[in-house]
Amino acid sequence: MSQVNPKEELQTLRDWVRWGASQMLKAEVFFGHGTDNAWDESLQLALHVLHMHWSEDPSLLECRLSMAERDKLFGLLSRRINERIPVAYLTGQAMFAGLAFAVDERVLVPRSPMGELIEQAFSPWLLAEPTRILDMCTGSGCIGIACAHAFPEAAVVLSDISPDALSVAEANISRYALEEQVQTVLSDGFSGLAGQQFDVIVCNPPYVDSQDLATMPPEFLCEPSIGLGSGHDGLDFTRRFLEQVHQHLSPQGQVFVEVGNSWVALEAAFPEVPFTWVEFERGGHGVFTLTRTEIDRYFGGS
């Protein structure tokens, strides 16, 4: 980061956002936790300091920052650049499917393309409103809570192997007063869900293969490793999921699973399975869907 202290020269929000973005680009930080550019990340940090949300009024960029605000923003930009901490951890918040979620280093930063799928109510795949939804490997709870908003009559279960992650998810359940609709379950895969069936199961499991894991940018080292790596080809968890999921899916049920870059390995491992890969208008890839009928046919259901 620049050795020149900008606190005297930079006064407006526009000055600071521009300067912060320039410093990020100069330092070659990695953008992959909900944003893809330096300007948006710099703006997020600035608005966090000002306790404001983005406004369509462009005059906001001309507001002058107090010295206390400049001190705080300079500190956050310094940490983003020098420590490579994702912006969401610095602000304690991330957006997903139009909703704000509390996040910290106990969970991955929400960034799944499934948000777009949920906003579309899983169209065109769901033929009926689901009554029970499972969000496996829930982390912050963002996917399951977004599903609860999309289907307010459905009971939603958030499961995770990490008690720390479930603490974050429970805070987000409380944030939206969804205690009557959404519950958490401590579970390694399906181990804590015996006897339960669901109409929709969404899962954003660990899926990074060993090669990608070894070469990931330092920003990812801030995140819990349990939520990233999954064996040599990234499919250890997904294989176990596919072997067991038929026991927990209703007869007309559907699964939606994200495997990211490991989609190539998944198709190679199961060449006979007709995975349907979801296409996203806003970017993202590696999310497949299968019906209960397809799962029974290829993974040994009854």
PDB file of C-alpha atoms in Angstrom:
ATOM      1  CA  MET A   1       0.000   0.000   0.000  1.00  0.00           C
ATOM      2  CA  SER A   2       1.137   3.550  -0.667  1.00  0.00           C
ATOM      3  CA  GLN A   3       3.444   4.971   1.997  1.00  0.00           C
ATOM      4  CA  VAL A   4       1.852   8.403   1.526  1.00  0.00           C
ATOM      5  CA  ASN A   5      -0.880   9.061   4.092  1.00  0.00           C
ATOM      6  CA  PRO A   6      -3.848  10.368   2.085  1.00  0.00           C
ATOM      7  CA  LYS A   7      -5.875  11.592   5.047  1.00  0.00           C
ATOM      8  CA  GLU A   8      -5.136  15.280   4.437  1.00  0.00           C
ATOM      9  CA  GLU A   9      -5.427  15.287   0.649  1.00  0.00           C
ATOM     10  CA  LEU A  10      -8.459  13.029   0.133  1.00  0.00           C
ATOM     11  CA  GLN A  11     -11.671  14.534   1.399  1.00  0.00           C
ATOM     12  CA  THR A  12     -14.745  13.389  -0.552  1.00  0.00           C
ATOM     13  CA  LEU A  13     -16.217   9.931  -0.815  1.00  0.00           C
ATOM     14  CA  ARG A  14     -15.334   9.933  -4.512  1.00  0.00           C
ATOM     15  CA  ASP A  15     -11.693  10.734  -3.682  1.00  0.00           C
ATOM     16  CA  TRP A  16     -11.456   7.880  -1.230  1.00  0.00           C
ATOM     17  CA  VAL A  17     -13.219   5.299  -3.378  1.00  0.00           C
ATOM     18  CA  ARG A  18     -11.025   6.153  -6.342  1.00  0.00           C
ATOM     19  CA  TRP A  19      -7.849   6.097  -4.265  1.00  0.00           C
ATOM     20  CA  GLY A  20      -8.769   2.841  -2.522  1.00  0.00           C
ATOM     21  CA  ALA A  21      -9.545   1.173  -5.846  1.00  0.00           C
ATOM     22  CA  SER A  22      -6.225   2.335  -7.283  1.00  0.00           C
ATOM     23  CA  GLN A  23      -4.324   0.978  -4.304  1.00  0.00           C
ATOM     24  CA  MET A  24      -6.065  -2.415  -4.586  1.00  0.00           C
ATOM     25  CA  LEU A  25      -5.228  -2.678  -8.274  1.00  0.00           C
ATOM     26  CA  LYS A  26      -1.630  -1.661  -7.606  1.00  0.00           C
ATOM     27  CA  ALA A  27      -1.353  -4.360  -4.934  1.00  0.00           C
ATOM     28  CA  GLU A  28      -3.040  -6.941  -7.199  1.00  0.00           C
ATOM     29  CA  VAL A  29      -5.531  -8.098  -4.602  1.00  0.00           C
ATOM     30  CA  PHE A  30      -7.896 -10.871  -5.680  1.00  0.00           C
ATOM     31  CA  PHE A  31     -11.584 -10.166  -6.302  1.00  0.00           C
ATOM     32  CA  GLY A  32     -13.669 -13.294  -5.861  1.00  0.00           C
ATOM     33  CA  HIS A  33     -15.847 -12.908  -2.793  1.00  0.00           C
ATOM     34  CA  GLY A  34     -19.002 -11.363  -4.158  1.00  0.00           C
ATOM     35  CA  THR A  35     -17.392  -8.637  -6.277  1.00  0.00           C
ATOM     36  CA  ASP A  36     -15.153  -8.695  -9.330  1.00  0.00           C
ATOM     37  CA  ASN A  37     -13.633  -5.215  -9.287  1.00  0.00           C
ATOM     38  CA  ALA A  38     -11.729  -2.746  -7.137  1.00  0.00           C
ATOM     39  CA  TRP A  39     -14.258   0.100  -7.342  1.00  0.00           C
ATOM     40  CA  ASP A  40     -17.107  -1.913  -5.838  1.00  0.00           C
ATOM     41  CA  GLU A  41     -14.926  -3.202  -3.002  1.00  0.00           C
ATOM     42  CA  SER A  42     -13.588   0.265  -2.204  1.00  0.00           C
ATOM     43  CA  LEU A  43     -17.127   1.666  -2.270  1.00  0.00           C
ATOM     44  CA  GLN A  44     -18.388  -1.082   0.055  1.00  0.00           C
ATOM     45  CA  LEU A  45     -15.733  -0.255   2.620  1.00  0.00           C
ATOM     46  CA  ALA A  46     -16.433   3.468   2.394  1.00  0.00           C
ATOM     47  CA  LEU A  47     -20.188   3.057   2.787  1.00  0.00           C
ATOM     48  CA  HIS A  48     -19.613   0.744   5.750  1.00  0.00           C
ATOM     49  CA  VAL A  49     -17.595   3.444   7.472  1.00  0.00           C
ATOM     50  CA  LEU A  50     -20.355   5.985   6.790  1.00  0.00           C
ATOM     51  CA  HIS A  51     -23.098   3.585   8.012  1.00  0.00           C
ATOM     52  CA  MET A  52     -24.846   4.140   4.697  1.00  0.00           C
ATOM     53  CA  HIS A  53     -26.209   2.080   1.837  1.00  0.00           C
ATOM     54  CA  TRP A  54     -25.623   2.896  -1.802  1.00  0.00           C
ATOM     55  CA  SER A  55     -27.960   5.519  -3.189  1.00  0.00           C
ATOM     56  CA  GLU A  56     -28.828   6.276  -6.771  1.00  0.00           C
ATOM     57  CA  ASP A  57     -28.184   9.948  -5.952  1.00  0.00           C
ATOM     58  CA  PRO A  58     -24.723  10.631  -7.407  1.00  0.00           C
ATOM     59  CA  SER A  59     -24.255  13.583  -5.068  1.00  0.00           C
ATOM     60  CA  LEU A  60     -23.451  11.085  -2.336  1.00  0.00           C
ATOM     61  CA  LEU A  61     -19.994  10.722  -3.867  1.00  0.00           C
ATOM     62  CA  GLU A  62     -19.314  14.396  -3.184  1.00  0.00           C
ATOM     63  CA  CYS A  63     -19.881  14.227   0.562  1.00  0.00           C
ATOM     64  CA  ARG A  64     -16.831  15.048   2.693  1.00  0.00           C
ATOM     65  CA  LEU A  65     -15.492  12.560   5.201  1.00  0.00           C
ATOM     66  CA  SER A  66     -14.624  13.583   8.728  1.00  0.00           C
ATOM     67  CA  MET A  67     -11.125  12.891  10.001  1.00  0.00           C
ATOM     68  CA  ALA A  68     -12.458  10.039  12.146  1.00  0.00           C
ATOM     69  CA  GLU A  69     -14.103   8.501   9.091  1.00  0.00           C
ATOM     70  CA  ARG A  70     -10.902   8.878   7.081  1.00  0.00           C
ATOM     71  CA  ASP A  71      -8.907   7.171   9.825  1.00  0.00           C
ATOM     72  CA  LYS A  72     -11.305   4.216   9.921  1.00  0.00           C
ATOM     73  CA  LEU A  73     -11.492   3.856   6.137  1.00  0.00           C
ATOM     74  CA  PHE A  74      -7.725   4.063   5.779  1.00  0.00           C
ATOM     75  CA  GLY A  75      -7.416   1.261   8.331  1.00  0.00           C
ATOM     76  CA  LEU A  76      -9.904  -0.966   6.520  1.00  0.00           C
ATOM     77  CA  LEU A  77      -8.268  -0.397   3.142  1.00  0.00           C
ATOM     78  CA  SER A  78      -4.889  -1.166   4.694  1.00  0.00           C
ATOM     79  CA  ARG A  79      -6.148  -4.470   6.083  1.00  0.00           C
ATOM     80  CA  ARG A  80      -7.823  -5.400   2.779  1.00  0.00           C
ATOM     81  CA  ILE A  81      -4.554  -4.827   0.923  1.00  0.00           C
ATOM     82  CA  ASN A  82      -1.889  -5.882   3.399  1.00  0.00           C
ATOM     83  CA  GLU A  83      -3.673  -8.815   5.033  1.00  0.00           C
ATOM     84  CA  ARG A  84      -5.756  -9.847   1.998  1.00  0.00           C
ATOM     85  CA  ILE A  85      -8.912 -10.054   4.108  1.00  0.00           C
ATOM     86  CA  PRO A  86     -12.134 -10.247   2.054  1.00  0.00           C
ATOM     87  CA  VAL A  87     -14.319  -7.147   2.307  1.00  0.00           C
ATOM     88  CA  ALA A  88     -17.222  -9.125   3.802  1.00  0.00           C
ATOM     89  CA  TYR A  89     -15.112 -10.058   6.827  1.00  0.00           C
ATOM     90  CA  LEU A  90     -14.043  -6.434   7.287  1.00  0.00           C
ATOM     91  CA  THR A  91     -17.619  -5.171   7.201  1.00  0.00           C
ATOM     92  CA  GLY A  92     -19.210  -8.221   8.828  1.00  0.00           C
ATOM     93  CA  GLN A  93     -21.845  -8.381   6.133  1.00  0.00           C
ATOM     94  CA  ALA A  94     -22.471  -9.818   2.663  1.00  0.00           C
ATOM     95  CA  MET A  95     -25.368  -9.617   0.235  1.00  0.00           C
ATOM     96  CA  PHE A  96     -26.991 -12.725  -1.221  1.00  0.00           C
ATOM     97  CA  ALA A  97     -30.185 -12.954  -3.273  1.00  0.00           C
ATOM     98  CA  GLY A  98     -30.975  -9.356  -2.359  1.00  0.00           C
ATOM     99  CA  LEU A  99     -30.661 -10.011   1.387  1.00  0.00           C
ATOM    100  CA  ALA A 100     -27.985  -8.892   3.856  1.00  0.00           C
ATOM    101  CA  PHE A 101     -26.276 -11.577   5.958  1.00  0.00           C
ATOM    102  CA  ALA A 102     -23.944 -11.367   8.908  1.00  0.00           C
ATOM    103  CA  VAL A 103     -20.674 -13.171   8.127  1.00  0.00           C
ATOM    104  CA  ASP A 104     -17.308 -13.671   9.756  1.00  0.00           C
ATOM    105  CA  GLU A 105     -14.332 -16.022   9.546  1.00  0.00           C
ATOM    106  CA  ARG A 106     -16.425 -18.947  10.833  1.00  0.00           C
ATOM    107  CA  VAL A 107     -18.193 -19.234   7.459  1.00  0.00           C
ATOM    108  CA  LEU A 108     -17.438 -18.846   3.765  1.00  0.00           C
ATOM    109  CA  VAL A 109     -18.303 -15.516   2.193  1.00  0.00           C
ATOM    110  CA  PRO A 110     -21.648 -15.947   0.344  1.00  0.00           C
ATOM    111  CA  ARG A 111     -21.077 -15.931  -3.407  1.00  0.00           C
ATOM    112  CA  SER A 112     -22.962 -18.879  -4.876  1.00  0.00           C
ATOM    113  CA  PRO A 113     -24.754 -18.370  -8.215  1.00  0.00           C
ATOM    114  CA  MET A 114     -27.638 -20.243  -6.596  1.00  0.00           C
ATOM    115  CA  GLY A 115     -28.913 -16.857  -5.469  1.00  0.00           C
ATOM    116  CA  GLU A 116     -30.181 -16.220  -8.983  1.00  0.00           C
ATOM    117  CA  LEU A 117     -31.828 -19.656  -9.045  1.00  0.00           C
ATOM    118  CA  ILE A 118     -33.606 -19.002  -5.743  1.00  0.00           C
ATOM    119  CA  GLU A 119     -34.817 -15.583  -6.890  1.00  0.00           C
ATOM    120  CA  GLN A 120     -36.470 -17.412  -9.806  1.00  0.00           C
ATOM    121  CA  ALA A 121     -38.067 -19.936  -7.413  1.00  0.00           C
ATOM    122  CA  PHE A 122     -36.074 -22.733  -9.075  1.00  0.00           C
ATOM    123  CA  SER A 123     -37.961 -22.220 -12.325  1.00  0.00           C
ATOM    124  CA  PRO A 124     -38.456 -24.107 -14.573  1.00  0.00           C
ATOM    125  CA  TRP A 125     -37.601 -27.246 -12.614  1.00  0.00           C
ATOM    126  CA  LEU A 126     -40.009 -27.198  -9.677  1.00  0.00           C
ATOM    127  CA  LEU A 127     -43.519 -28.224 -10.652  1.00  0.00           C
ATOM    128  CA  ALA A 128     -45.088 -27.588  -7.241  1.00  0.00           C
ATOM    129  CA  GLU A 129     -44.426 -25.426  -4.193  1.00  0.00           C
ATOM    130  CA  PRO A 130     -42.080 -27.288  -1.821  1.00  0.00           C
ATOM    131  CA  THR A 131     -43.239 -27.910   1.733  1.00  0.00           C
ATOM    132  CA  ARG A 132     -39.839 -28.901   3.158  1.00  0.00           C
ATOM    133  CA  ILE A 133     -36.432 -27.600   2.040  1.00  0.00           C
ATOM    134  CA  LEU A 134     -32.963 -28.641   3.196  1.00  0.00           C
ATOM    135  CA  ASP A 135     -29.901 -26.443   2.832  1.00  0.00           C
ATOM    136  CA  MET A 136     -26.963 -28.772   3.445  1.00  0.00           C
ATOM    137  CA  CYS A 137     -23.511 -27.299   4.231  1.00  0.00           C
ATOM    138  CA  THR A 138     -25.367 -24.109   5.072  1.00  0.00           C
ATOM    139  CA  GLY A 139     -22.511 -22.005   6.462  1.00  0.00           C
ATOM    140  CA  SER A 140     -23.992 -18.550   7.072  1.00  0.00           C
ATOM    141  CA  GLY A 141     -27.450 -19.883   6.225  1.00  0.00           C
ATOM    142  CA  CYS A 142     -27.756 -17.572   3.230  1.00  0.00           C
ATOM    143  CA  ILE A 143     -29.050 -20.166   0.754  1.00  0.00           C
ATOM    144  CA  GLY A 144     -31.643 -21.664   3.080  1.00  0.00           C
ATOM    145  CA  ILE A 145     -32.824 -18.315   4.418  1.00  0.00           C
ATOM    146  CA  ALA A 146     -33.163 -17.001   0.859  1.00  0.00           C
ATOM    147  CA  CYS A 147     -35.257 -20.116   0.135  1.00  0.00           C
ATOM    148  CA  ALA A 148     -37.430 -19.308   3.156  1.00  0.00           C
ATOM    149  CA  HIS A 149     -38.128 -15.876   1.689  1.00  0.00           C
ATOM    150  CA  ALA A 150     -38.885 -17.363  -1.731  1.00  0.00           C
ATOM    151  CA  PHE A 151     -41.206 -20.030  -0.267  1.00  0.00           C
ATOM    152  CA  PRO A 152     -42.720 -18.564   2.914  1.00  0.00           C
ATOM    153  CA  GLU A 153     -44.978 -21.581   3.490  1.00  0.00           C
ATOM    154  CA  ALA A 154     -42.100 -24.093   3.419  1.00  0.00           C
ATOM    155  CA  ALA A 155     -40.304 -25.437   6.473  1.00  0.00           C
ATOM    156  CA  VAL A 156     -36.553 -24.999   6.002  1.00  0.00           C
ATOM    157  CA  VAL A 157     -33.715 -26.926   7.658  1.00  0.00           C
ATOM    158  CA  LEU A 158     -30.143 -25.621   7.667  1.00  0.00           C
ATOM    159  CA  SER A 159     -27.535 -28.318   8.328  1.00  0.00           C
ATOM    160  CA  ASP A 160     -23.782 -28.111   8.791  1.00  0.00           C
ATOM    161  CA  ILE A 161     -20.964 -30.099  10.389  1.00  0.00           C
ATOM    162  CA  SER A 162     -19.612 -26.941  12.072  1.00  0.00           C
ATOM    163  CA  PRO A 163     -21.191 -25.673  15.316  1.00  0.00           C
ATOM    164  CA  ASP A 164     -19.477 -22.336  14.683  1.00  0.00           C
ATOM    165  CA  ALA A 165     -21.110 -22.028  11.278  1.00  0.00           C
ATOM    166  CA  LEU A 166     -24.516 -22.858  12.744  1.00  0.00           C
ATOM    167  CA  SER A 167     -24.052 -20.070  15.300  1.00  0.00           C
ATOM    168  CA  VAL A 168     -23.692 -17.626  12.428  1.00  0.00           C
ATOM    169  CA  ALA A 169     -26.685 -19.162  10.635  1.00  0.00           C
ATOM    170  CA  GLU A 170     -28.799 -18.862  13.792  1.00  0.00           C
ATOM    171  CA  ALA A 171     -27.890 -15.179  14.074  1.00  0.00           C
ATOM    172  CA  ASN A 172     -29.119 -14.695  10.514  1.00  0.00           C
ATOM    173  CA  ILE A 173     -32.332 -16.605  11.244  1.00  0.00           C
ATOM    174  CA  SER A 174     -32.949 -14.206  14.131  1.00  0.00           C
ATOM    175  CA  ARG A 175     -32.075 -11.239  11.940  1.00  0.00           C
ATOM    176  CA  TYR A 176     -35.092 -12.036   9.766  1.00  0.00           C
ATOM    177  CA  ALA A 177     -37.303 -13.374  12.589  1.00  0.00           C
ATOM    178  CA  LEU A 178     -37.599 -16.776  10.896  1.00  0.00           C
ATOM    179  CA  GLU A 179     -37.393 -18.964  13.994  1.00  0.00           C
ATOM    180  CA  GLU A 180     -40.837 -20.444  13.316  1.00  0.00           C
ATOM    181  CA  GLN A 181     -39.962 -21.393   9.734  1.00  0.00           C
ATOM    182  CA  VAL A 182     -36.231 -22.190   9.787  1.00  0.00           C
ATOM    183  CA  GLN A 183     -34.282 -24.507  12.080  1.00  0.00           C
ATOM    184  CA  THR A 184     -30.666 -25.655  12.267  1.00  0.00           C
ATOM    185  CA  VAL A 185     -29.315 -29.189  12.610  1.00  0.00           C
ATOM    186  CA  LEU A 186     -25.743 -30.199  13.406  1.00  0.00           C
ATOM    187  CA  SER A 187     -25.024 -32.923  10.872  1.00  0.00           C
ATOM    188  CA  ASP A 188     -22.123 -34.471   8.968  1.00  0.00           C
ATOM    189  CA  GLY A 189     -23.842 -34.948   5.644  1.00  0.00           C
ATOM    190  CA  PHE A 190     -27.103 -36.764   6.342  1.00  0.00           C
ATOM    191  CA  SER A 191     -25.968 -38.302   9.642  1.00  0.00           C
ATOM    192  CA  GLY A 192     -28.110 -35.995  11.779  1.00  0.00           C
ATOM    193  CA  LEU A 193     -31.157 -36.104   9.508  1.00  0.00           C
ATOM    194  CA  ALA A 194     -32.354 -39.669   9.941  1.00  0.00           C
ATOM    195  CA  GLY A 195     -35.962 -40.189   8.864  1.00  0.00           C
ATOM    196  CA  GLN A 196     -36.346 -36.725   7.372  1.00  0.00           C
ATOM    197  CA  GLN A 197     -37.413 -36.133   3.772  1.00  0.00           C
ATOM    198  CA  PHE A 198     -37.465 -32.957   1.716  1.00  0.00           C
ATOM    199  CA  ASP A 199     -39.011 -31.730  -1.514  1.00  0.00           C
ATOM    200  CA  VAL A 200     -35.954 -29.626  -2.346  1.00  0.00           C
ATOM    201  CA  ILE A 201     -32.382 -30.179  -1.210  1.00  0.00           C
ATOM    202  CA  VAL A 202     -29.870 -27.471  -2.005  1.00  0.00           C
ATOM    203  CA  CYS A 203     -26.213 -28.085  -1.280  1.00  0.00           C
ATOM    204  CA  ASN A 204     -23.130 -25.920  -1.740  1.00  0.00           C
ATOM    205  CA  PRO A 205     -20.582 -28.399  -0.366  1.00  0.00           C
ATOM    206  CA  PRO A 206     -16.783 -28.299  -0.263  1.00  0.00           C
ATOM    207  CA  TYR A 207     -15.752 -28.952  -3.867  1.00  0.00           C
ATOM    208  CA  VAL A 208     -12.275 -27.499  -4.464  1.00  0.00           C
ATOM    209  CA  ASP A 209      -9.805 -30.108  -5.744  1.00  0.00           C
ATOM    210  CA  SER A 210      -6.325 -30.454  -4.249  1.00  0.00           C
ATOM    211  CA  GLN A 211      -4.576 -28.695  -7.119  1.00  0.00           C
ATOM    212  CA  ASP A 212      -6.832 -25.652  -7.021  1.00  0.00           C
ATOM    213  CA  LEU A 213      -6.690 -25.589  -3.230  1.00  0.00           C
ATOM    214  CA  ALA A 214      -2.892 -25.406  -3.287  1.00  0.00           C
ATOM    215  CA  THR A 215      -2.877 -22.466  -5.684  1.00  0.00           C
ATOM    216  CA  MET A 216      -5.766 -20.371  -4.353  1.00  0.00           C
ATOM    217  CA  PRO A 217      -5.149 -16.644  -3.756  1.00  0.00           C
ATOM    218  CA  PRO A 218      -4.386 -15.653  -0.150  1.00  0.00           C
ATOM    219  CA  GLU A 219      -7.882 -14.188   0.345  1.00  0.00           C
ATOM    220  CA  PHE A 220      -9.205 -17.754   0.524  1.00  0.00           C
ATOM    221  CA  LEU A 221      -6.843 -18.604   3.380  1.00  0.00           C
ATOM    222  CA  CYS A 222      -9.023 -16.403   5.576  1.00  0.00           C
ATOM    223  CA  GLU A 223     -11.945 -18.757   5.066  1.00  0.00           C
ATOM    224  CA  PRO A 224     -12.543 -22.041   6.944  1.00  0.00           C
ATOM    225  CA  SER A 225     -10.732 -24.752   4.971  1.00  0.00           C
ATOM    226  CA  ILE A 226     -13.416 -27.294   5.867  1.00  0.00           C
ATOM    227  CA  GLY A 227     -15.748 -25.429   3.527  1.00  0.00           C
ATOM    228  CA  LEU A 228     -13.400 -25.533   0.535  1.00  0.00           C
ATOM    229  CA  GLY A 229     -11.357 -28.681  -0.097  1.00  0.00           C
ATOM    230  CA  SER A 230     -12.896 -32.085  -0.783  1.00  0.00           C
ATOM    231  CA  GLY A 231     -10.209 -34.549  -1.798  1.00  0.00           C
ATOM    232  CA  HIS A 232      -8.047 -34.985  -4.850  1.00  0.00           C
ATOM    233  CA  ASP A 233     -10.773 -34.269  -7.414  1.00  0.00           C
ATOM    234  CA  GLY A 234     -13.007 -32.119  -5.210  1.00  0.00           C
ATOM    235  CA  LEU A 235     -15.785 -34.701  -5.120  1.00  0.00           C
ATOM    236  CA  ASP A 236     -15.366 -36.574  -1.822  1.00  0.00           C
ATOM    237  CA  PHE A 237     -18.416 -34.932  -0.247  1.00  0.00           C
ATOM    238  CA  THR A 238     -20.495 -34.914  -3.430  1.00  0.00           C
ATOM    239  CA  ARG A 239     -20.014 -38.670  -3.964  1.00  0.00           C
ATOM    240  CA  ARG A 240     -21.260 -39.391  -0.450  1.00  0.00           C
ATOM    241  CA  PHE A 241     -24.164 -36.988  -0.948  1.00  0.00           C
ATOM    242  CA  LEU A 242     -25.287 -38.695  -4.168  1.00  0.00           C
ATOM    243  CA  GLU A 243     -25.088 -42.144  -2.580  1.00  0.00           C
ATOM    244  CA  GLN A 244     -27.318 -41.180   0.351  1.00  0.00           C
ATOM    245  CA  VAL A 245     -29.650 -38.441  -0.855  1.00  0.00           C
ATOM    246  CA  HIS A 246     -32.407 -40.739  -2.203  1.00  0.00           C
ATOM    247  CA  GLN A 247     -33.290 -41.662   1.393  1.00  0.00           C
ATOM    248  CA  HIS A 248     -34.087 -38.046   2.174  1.00  0.00           C
ATOM    249  CA  LEU A 249     -35.830 -36.876  -0.981  1.00  0.00           C
ATOM    250  CA  SER A 250     -39.599 -36.974  -1.443  1.00  0.00           C
ATOM    251  CA  PRO A 251     -40.943 -38.905  -4.466  1.00  0.00           C
ATOM    252  CA  GLN A 252     -41.292 -35.708  -6.528  1.00  0.00           C
ATOM    253  CA  GLY A 253     -38.208 -34.107  -5.004  1.00  0.00           C
ATOM    254  CA  GLN A 254     -35.296 -32.348  -6.657  1.00  0.00           C
ATOM    255  CA  VAL A 255     -31.690 -31.601  -5.688  1.00  0.00           C
ATOM    256  CA  PHE A 256     -29.598 -28.583  -6.667  1.00  0.00           C
ATOM    257  CA  VAL A 257     -25.884 -28.974  -5.987  1.00  0.00           C
ATOM    258  CA  GLU A 258     -22.942 -26.682  -6.678  1.00  0.00           C
ATOM    259  CA  VAL A 259     -19.608 -28.271  -7.618  1.00  0.00           C
ATOM    260  CA  GLY A 260     -17.917 -25.319  -9.322  1.00  0.00           C
ATOM    261  CA  ASN A 261     -14.867 -26.162 -11.386  1.00  0.00           C
ATOM    262  CA  SER A 262     -15.174 -29.813 -10.331  1.00  0.00           C
ATOM    263  CA  TRP A 263     -18.061 -30.285 -12.751  1.00  0.00           C
ATOM    264  CA  VAL A 264     -15.622 -31.750 -15.276  1.00  0.00           C
ATOM    265  CA  ALA A 265     -14.456 -34.358 -12.773  1.00  0.00           C
ATOM    266  CA  LEU A 266     -18.070 -35.128 -11.817  1.00  0.00           C
ATOM    267  CA  GLU A 267     -19.108 -35.855 -15.391  1.00  0.00           C
ATOM    268  CA  ALA A 268     -16.002 -37.987 -15.869  1.00  0.00           C
ATOM    269  CA  ALA A 269     -16.775 -39.950 -12.684  1.00  0.00           C
ATOM    270  CA  PHE A 270     -20.425 -40.540 -13.618  1.00  0.00           C
ATOM    271  CA  PRO A 271     -20.600 -40.442 -17.442  1.00  0.00           C
ATOM    272  CA  GLU A 272     -23.946 -42.228 -17.533  1.00  0.00           C
ATOM    273  CA  VAL A 273     -25.744 -39.698 -15.293  1.00  0.00           C
ATOM    274  CA  PRO A 274     -27.756 -37.015 -17.164  1.00  0.00           C
ATOM    275  CA  PHE A 275     -26.763 -34.054 -15.013  1.00  0.00           C
ATOM    276  CA  THR A 276     -28.713 -30.913 -15.916  1.00  0.00           C
ATOM    277  CA  TRP A 277     -26.402 -27.919 -15.614  1.00  0.00           C
ATOM    278  CA  VAL A 278     -28.048 -24.637 -14.683  1.00  0.00           C
ATOM    279  CA  GLU A 279     -27.225 -21.625 -16.832  1.00  0.00           C
ATOM    280  CA  PHE A 280     -26.988 -18.248 -15.101  1.00  0.00           C
ATOM    281  CA  GLU A 281     -27.573 -14.821 -16.603  1.00  0.00           C
ATOM    282  CA  ARG A 282     -25.411 -13.080 -13.985  1.00  0.00           C
ATOM    283  CA  GLY A 283     -22.451 -15.440 -14.229  1.00  0.00           C
ATOM    284  CA  GLY A 284     -21.396 -18.567 -12.399  1.00  0.00           C
ATOM    285  CA  HIS A 285     -21.339 -22.241 -13.306  1.00  0.00           C
ATOM    286  CA  GLY A 286     -21.084 -25.744 -11.895  1.00  0.00           C
ATOM    287  CA  VAL A 287     -24.588 -26.133 -10.433  1.00  0.00           C
ATOM    288  CA  PHE A 288     -26.468 -29.292 -11.398  1.00  0.00           C
ATOM    289  CA  THR A 289     -29.961 -30.523 -10.709  1.00  0.00           C
ATOM    290  CA  LEU A 290     -31.352 -34.066 -10.579  1.00  0.00           C
ATOM    291  CA  THR A 291     -34.824 -35.418  -9.836  1.00  0.00           C
ATOM    292  CA  ARG A 292     -35.625 -38.168  -7.361  1.00  0.00           C
ATOM    293  CA  THR A 293     -36.379 -40.437 -10.310  1.00  0.00           C
ATOM    294  CA  GLU A 294     -32.944 -39.821 -11.829  1.00  0.00           C
ATOM    295  CA  ILE A 295     -31.240 -40.321  -8.478  1.00  0.00           C
ATOM    296  CA  ASP A 296     -33.054 -43.611  -7.942  1.00  0.00           C
ATOM    297  CA  ARG A 297     -32.054 -44.801 -11.400  1.00  0.00           C
ATOM    298  CA  TYR A 298     -28.366 -43.992 -11.157  1.00  0.00           C
ATOM    299  CA  PHE A 299     -27.585 -44.037  -7.443  1.00  0.00           C
ATOM    300  CA  GLY A 300     -29.523 -46.993  -6.096  1.00  0.00           C
ATOM    301  CA  GLY A 301     -32.779 -45.698  -4.709  1.00  0.00           C
ATOM    302  CA  SER A 302     -35.799 -47.857  -4.065  1.00  0.00           C
TER     303      SER A 302
END
